[in-house]
Amino acid sequence: MTTSEAPAAAPTASGDDTPATDDRDPAQALTAMVDHVLALAATWTAWDGTPAHVDDRVYTPHKAVRRVADHLVDHLAELEARLVGERPLPDHWHASATTTPADLAPFTQEDLDEARSRLGRLARIWANRLSALTEEQLDHSPGEGWTFRQLAFHLTGSTYYADAVGDLGDLGGTT
């Protein structure tokens, strides 16, 4: 595994950190996760600047988008490296332990547009890649680490970051 942090909401199997899978298509499960994140993000222009304190971390709209995007990029790099027989690069993300000054900026309509473009494109790349893999490749993936199916289901736990900020639609934001 290249990611040092798994979202707390990631499903697990048999008490370890191996993601549980189900009968959903992994590409559809992953795109549904991004759709969920973006549906919440559509309410974040109403954010009043007060970070959400969840578990032992601090979350803001920008941080949630950053964490989802970083998580998708990190594991995409892992998948691609393993497919060509390389060891994945170790990550050096600060993950959700760090809240940057940029994370504290207001979340504007332009930021929402950027998030839709960024996360939408990453979801498409993932869906295209996963759909191109055979069932054998999904379930018996090369290299060390989770299978690619498990990796995709692990990523669905990235909703944790967006759920930490929540639906701010009650605050009068626009979509």
mmCIF file of C-alpha atoms in Angstrom:
data_model
loop_
_atom_site.group_PDB
_atom_site.id
_atom_site.type_symbol
_atom_site.label_atom_id
_atom_site.label_comp_id
_atom_site.label_asym_id
_atom_site.label_seq_id
_atom_site.Cartn_x
_atom_site.Cartn_y
_atom_site.Cartn_z
ATOM 1 C CA MET A 1 0.000 0.000 0.000
ATOM 2 C CA THR A 2 1.220 3.465 -0.754
ATOM 3 C CA THR A 3 -1.279 5.432 1.271
ATOM 4 C CA SER A 4 -0.411 5.891 4.905
ATOM 5 C CA GLU A 5 -3.919 6.873 5.868
ATOM 6 C CA ALA A 6 -7.208 5.191 5.143
ATOM 7 C CA PRO A 7 -10.458 7.072 5.597
ATOM 8 C CA ALA A 8 -12.181 5.972 8.765
ATOM 9 C CA ALA A 9 -15.310 5.109 6.797
ATOM 10 C CA ALA A 10 -13.552 2.648 4.473
ATOM 11 C CA PRO A 11 -15.248 -0.756 4.657
ATOM 12 C CA THR A 12 -13.173 -3.547 6.124
ATOM 13 C CA ALA A 13 -13.331 -7.304 6.091
ATOM 14 C CA SER A 14 -12.594 -9.691 8.950
ATOM 15 C CA GLY A 15 -11.310 -7.023 11.333
ATOM 16 C CA ASP A 16 -8.225 -6.032 9.330
ATOM 17 C CA ASP A 17 -7.779 -3.106 6.988
ATOM 18 C CA THR A 18 -8.494 -5.087 3.811
ATOM 19 C CA PRO A 19 -11.447 -3.407 2.096
ATOM 20 C CA ALA A 20 -14.599 -5.443 1.748
ATOM 21 C CA THR A 21 -16.028 -5.676 -1.743
ATOM 22 C CA ASP A 22 -19.529 -6.420 -2.909
ATOM 23 C CA ASP A 23 -21.326 -7.134 -6.170
ATOM 24 C CA ARG A 24 -21.252 -3.528 -7.391
ATOM 25 C CA ASP A 25 -19.135 -2.768 -10.409
ATOM 26 C CA PRO A 26 -15.988 -1.155 -8.935
ATOM 27 C CA ALA A 27 -16.002 1.606 -11.574
ATOM 28 C CA GLN A 28 -19.607 2.469 -10.728
ATOM 29 C CA ALA A 29 -18.922 2.337 -6.985
ATOM 30 C CA LEU A 30 -16.029 4.752 -7.412
ATOM 31 C CA THR A 31 -17.942 7.184 -9.631
ATOM 32 C CA ALA A 32 -20.849 7.070 -7.160
ATOM 33 C CA MET A 33 -18.411 8.108 -4.423
ATOM 34 C CA VAL A 34 -17.297 11.123 -6.472
ATOM 35 C CA ASP A 35 -20.936 11.979 -7.261
ATOM 36 C CA HIS A 36 -21.676 11.931 -3.516
ATOM 37 C CA VAL A 37 -18.699 14.179 -2.750
ATOM 38 C CA LEU A 38 -19.684 16.635 -5.478
ATOM 39 C CA ALA A 39 -23.315 16.701 -4.335
ATOM 40 C CA LEU A 40 -22.132 17.770 -0.887
ATOM 41 C CA ALA A 41 -19.599 20.187 -2.382
ATOM 42 C CA ALA A 42 -22.444 21.911 -4.218
ATOM 43 C CA THR A 43 -23.614 23.136 -0.798
ATOM 44 C CA TRP A 44 -20.217 24.334 0.423
ATOM 45 C CA THR A 45 -20.408 27.826 -1.063
ATOM 46 C CA ALA A 46 -22.491 28.485 2.068
ATOM 47 C CA TRP A 47 -19.537 27.589 4.325
ATOM 48 C CA ASP A 48 -19.075 30.190 7.067
ATOM 49 C CA GLY A 49 -15.356 29.531 7.548
ATOM 50 C CA THR A 50 -15.711 27.429 10.670
ATOM 51 C CA PRO A 51 -13.773 24.160 10.284
ATOM 52 C CA ALA A 52 -15.532 20.931 11.218
ATOM 53 C CA HIS A 53 -13.837 18.946 13.990
ATOM 54 C CA VAL A 54 -14.365 15.247 13.330
ATOM 55 C CA ASP A 55 -12.564 12.507 15.190
ATOM 56 C CA ASP A 56 -9.135 14.021 15.898
ATOM 57 C CA ARG A 57 -8.963 16.065 12.675
ATOM 58 C CA VAL A 58 -10.124 19.357 11.230
ATOM 59 C CA TYR A 59 -11.997 19.499 7.910
ATOM 60 C CA THR A 60 -12.952 22.292 5.543
ATOM 61 C CA PRO A 61 -14.431 22.227 2.025
ATOM 62 C CA HIS A 62 -11.041 22.770 0.368
ATOM 63 C CA LYS A 63 -9.412 20.124 2.530
ATOM 64 C CA ALA A 64 -12.129 17.589 1.716
ATOM 65 C CA VAL A 65 -11.676 18.136 -2.034
ATOM 66 C CA ARG A 66 -7.890 17.988 -1.654
ATOM 67 C CA ARG A 67 -8.018 14.747 0.314
ATOM 68 C CA VAL A 68 -10.386 13.038 -2.125
ATOM 69 C CA ALA A 69 -8.273 14.128 -5.100
ATOM 70 C CA ASP A 70 -4.994 13.141 -3.406
ATOM 71 C CA HIS A 71 -6.419 9.758 -2.477
ATOM 72 C CA LEU A 72 -7.550 9.126 -6.061
ATOM 73 C CA VAL A 73 -4.186 10.251 -7.484
ATOM 74 C CA ASP A 74 -2.154 8.235 -4.984
ATOM 75 C CA HIS A 75 -3.913 4.964 -5.650
ATOM 76 C CA LEU A 76 -4.106 5.577 -9.407
ATOM 77 C CA ALA A 77 -0.321 5.916 -9.405
ATOM 78 C CA GLU A 78 -0.137 2.679 -7.407
ATOM 79 C CA LEU A 79 -2.413 0.828 -9.839
ATOM 80 C CA GLU A 80 -0.539 2.045 -12.914
ATOM 81 C CA ALA A 81 2.868 1.222 -11.425
ATOM 82 C CA ARG A 82 1.779 -2.289 -10.491
ATOM 83 C CA LEU A 83 0.307 -2.880 -13.955
ATOM 84 C CA VAL A 84 3.700 -2.230 -15.565
ATOM 85 C CA GLY A 85 5.648 -4.185 -12.956
ATOM 86 C CA GLU A 86 7.059 -1.252 -10.994
ATOM 87 C CA ARG A 87 7.010 -0.729 -7.260
ATOM 88 C CA PRO A 88 4.675 2.141 -6.424
ATOM 89 C CA LEU A 89 6.385 5.286 -5.202
ATOM 90 C CA PRO A 90 5.984 5.846 -1.486
ATOM 91 C CA ASP A 91 3.666 8.705 -0.714
ATOM 92 C CA HIS A 92 4.699 11.851 1.083
ATOM 93 C CA TRP A 93 1.230 13.311 1.575
ATOM 94 C CA HIS A 94 0.620 15.100 4.829
ATOM 95 C CA ALA A 95 -2.865 13.654 4.567
ATOM 96 C CA SER A 96 -5.652 14.878 6.791
ATOM 97 C CA ALA A 97 -3.351 15.463 9.764
ATOM 98 C CA THR A 98 -2.391 18.789 8.176
ATOM 99 C CA THR A 99 -4.700 21.700 7.516
ATOM 100 C CA THR A 100 -3.026 24.191 5.188
ATOM 101 C CA PRO A 101 -3.770 27.910 4.952
ATOM 102 C CA ALA A 102 -5.309 27.198 1.535
ATOM 103 C CA ASP A 103 -7.726 24.754 3.198
ATOM 104 C CA LEU A 104 -9.121 27.660 5.244
ATOM 105 C CA ALA A 105 -9.981 29.838 2.239
ATOM 106 C CA PRO A 106 -13.626 30.562 1.407
ATOM 107 C CA PHE A 107 -15.173 27.976 -0.921
ATOM 108 C CA THR A 108 -16.551 29.888 -3.895
ATOM 109 C CA GLN A 109 -18.591 28.956 -6.935
ATOM 110 C CA GLU A 110 -15.323 28.966 -8.894
ATOM 111 C CA ASP A 111 -13.857 26.490 -6.389
ATOM 112 C CA LEU A 112 -16.901 24.286 -6.873
ATOM 113 C CA ASP A 113 -16.434 24.448 -10.647
ATOM 114 C CA GLU A 114 -12.762 23.457 -10.197
ATOM 115 C CA ALA A 115 -13.705 20.583 -7.880
ATOM 116 C CA ARG A 116 -16.260 19.315 -10.380
ATOM 117 C CA SER A 117 -13.660 19.388 -13.154
ATOM 118 C CA ARG A 118 -10.865 17.852 -11.092
ATOM 119 C CA LEU A 119 -12.834 15.125 -9.344
ATOM 120 C CA GLY A 120 -14.998 14.430 -12.383
ATOM 121 C CA ARG A 121 -11.935 13.834 -14.542
ATOM 122 C CA LEU A 122 -10.284 11.649 -11.913
ATOM 123 C CA ALA A 123 -13.473 9.588 -11.616
ATOM 124 C CA ARG A 124 -13.552 9.138 -15.406
ATOM 125 C CA ILE A 125 -9.896 8.065 -15.508
ATOM 126 C CA TRP A 126 -10.547 5.541 -12.753
ATOM 127 C CA ALA A 127 -13.762 4.264 -14.352
ATOM 128 C CA ASN A 128 -12.062 3.873 -17.730
ATOM 129 C CA ARG A 129 -9.087 2.058 -16.219
ATOM 130 C CA LEU A 130 -11.173 -0.250 -14.042
ATOM 131 C CA SER A 131 -13.565 -1.046 -16.894
ATOM 132 C CA ALA A 132 -10.628 -2.008 -19.106
ATOM 133 C CA LEU A 133 -9.412 -4.606 -16.603
ATOM 134 C CA THR A 134 -10.590 -8.194 -16.724
ATOM 135 C CA GLU A 135 -12.238 -9.837 -13.728
ATOM 136 C CA GLU A 136 -8.982 -11.779 -13.312
ATOM 137 C CA GLN A 137 -6.956 -8.540 -13.195
ATOM 138 C CA LEU A 138 -9.396 -6.976 -10.750
ATOM 139 C CA ASP A 139 -9.246 -9.923 -8.366
ATOM 140 C CA HIS A 140 -5.668 -11.171 -8.885
ATOM 141 C CA SER A 141 -3.752 -7.954 -9.336
ATOM 142 C CA PRO A 142 0.018 -7.872 -9.890
ATOM 143 C CA GLY A 143 2.468 -6.711 -7.265
ATOM 144 C CA GLU A 144 2.036 -6.291 -3.553
ATOM 145 C CA GLY A 145 -1.061 -4.787 -2.016
ATOM 146 C CA TRP A 146 -4.773 -5.039 -2.262
ATOM 147 C CA THR A 147 -6.413 -6.286 -5.433
ATOM 148 C CA PHE A 148 -7.535 -3.562 -7.797
ATOM 149 C CA ARG A 149 -11.151 -4.342 -6.889
ATOM 150 C CA GLN A 150 -10.300 -3.875 -3.208
ATOM 151 C CA LEU A 151 -8.425 -0.683 -4.048
ATOM 152 C CA ALA A 152 -11.498 0.733 -5.800
ATOM 153 C CA PHE A 153 -13.734 -0.141 -2.850
ATOM 154 C CA HIS A 154 -11.186 1.342 -0.448
ATOM 155 C CA LEU A 155 -11.452 4.602 -2.385
ATOM 156 C CA THR A 156 -15.215 4.668 -1.887
ATOM 157 C CA GLY A 157 -14.422 5.412 1.749
ATOM 158 C CA SER A 158 -13.183 8.829 0.609
ATOM 159 C CA THR A 159 -16.721 10.044 1.220
ATOM 160 C CA TYR A 160 -15.499 10.345 4.817
ATOM 161 C CA TYR A 161 -13.754 13.640 4.026
ATOM 162 C CA ALA A 162 -16.811 15.197 2.409
ATOM 163 C CA ASP A 163 -19.165 13.790 5.029
ATOM 164 C CA ALA A 164 -16.972 15.436 7.677
ATOM 165 C CA VAL A 165 -17.856 18.832 6.184
ATOM 166 C CA GLY A 166 -21.410 17.712 5.513
ATOM 167 C CA ASP A 167 -24.364 19.181 3.679
ATOM 168 C CA LEU A 168 -24.350 22.938 4.201
ATOM 169 C CA GLY A 169 -27.486 23.488 2.127
ATOM 170 C CA ASP A 170 -29.431 24.559 5.197
ATOM 171 C CA LEU A 171 -27.143 27.589 5.423
ATOM 172 C CA GLY A 172 -28.542 29.186 2.274
ATOM 173 C CA GLY A 173 -25.747 28.368 -0.210
ATOM 174 C CA THR A 174 -26.217 28.199 -3.951
ATOM 175 C CA THR A 175 -25.479 25.276 -6.230
#
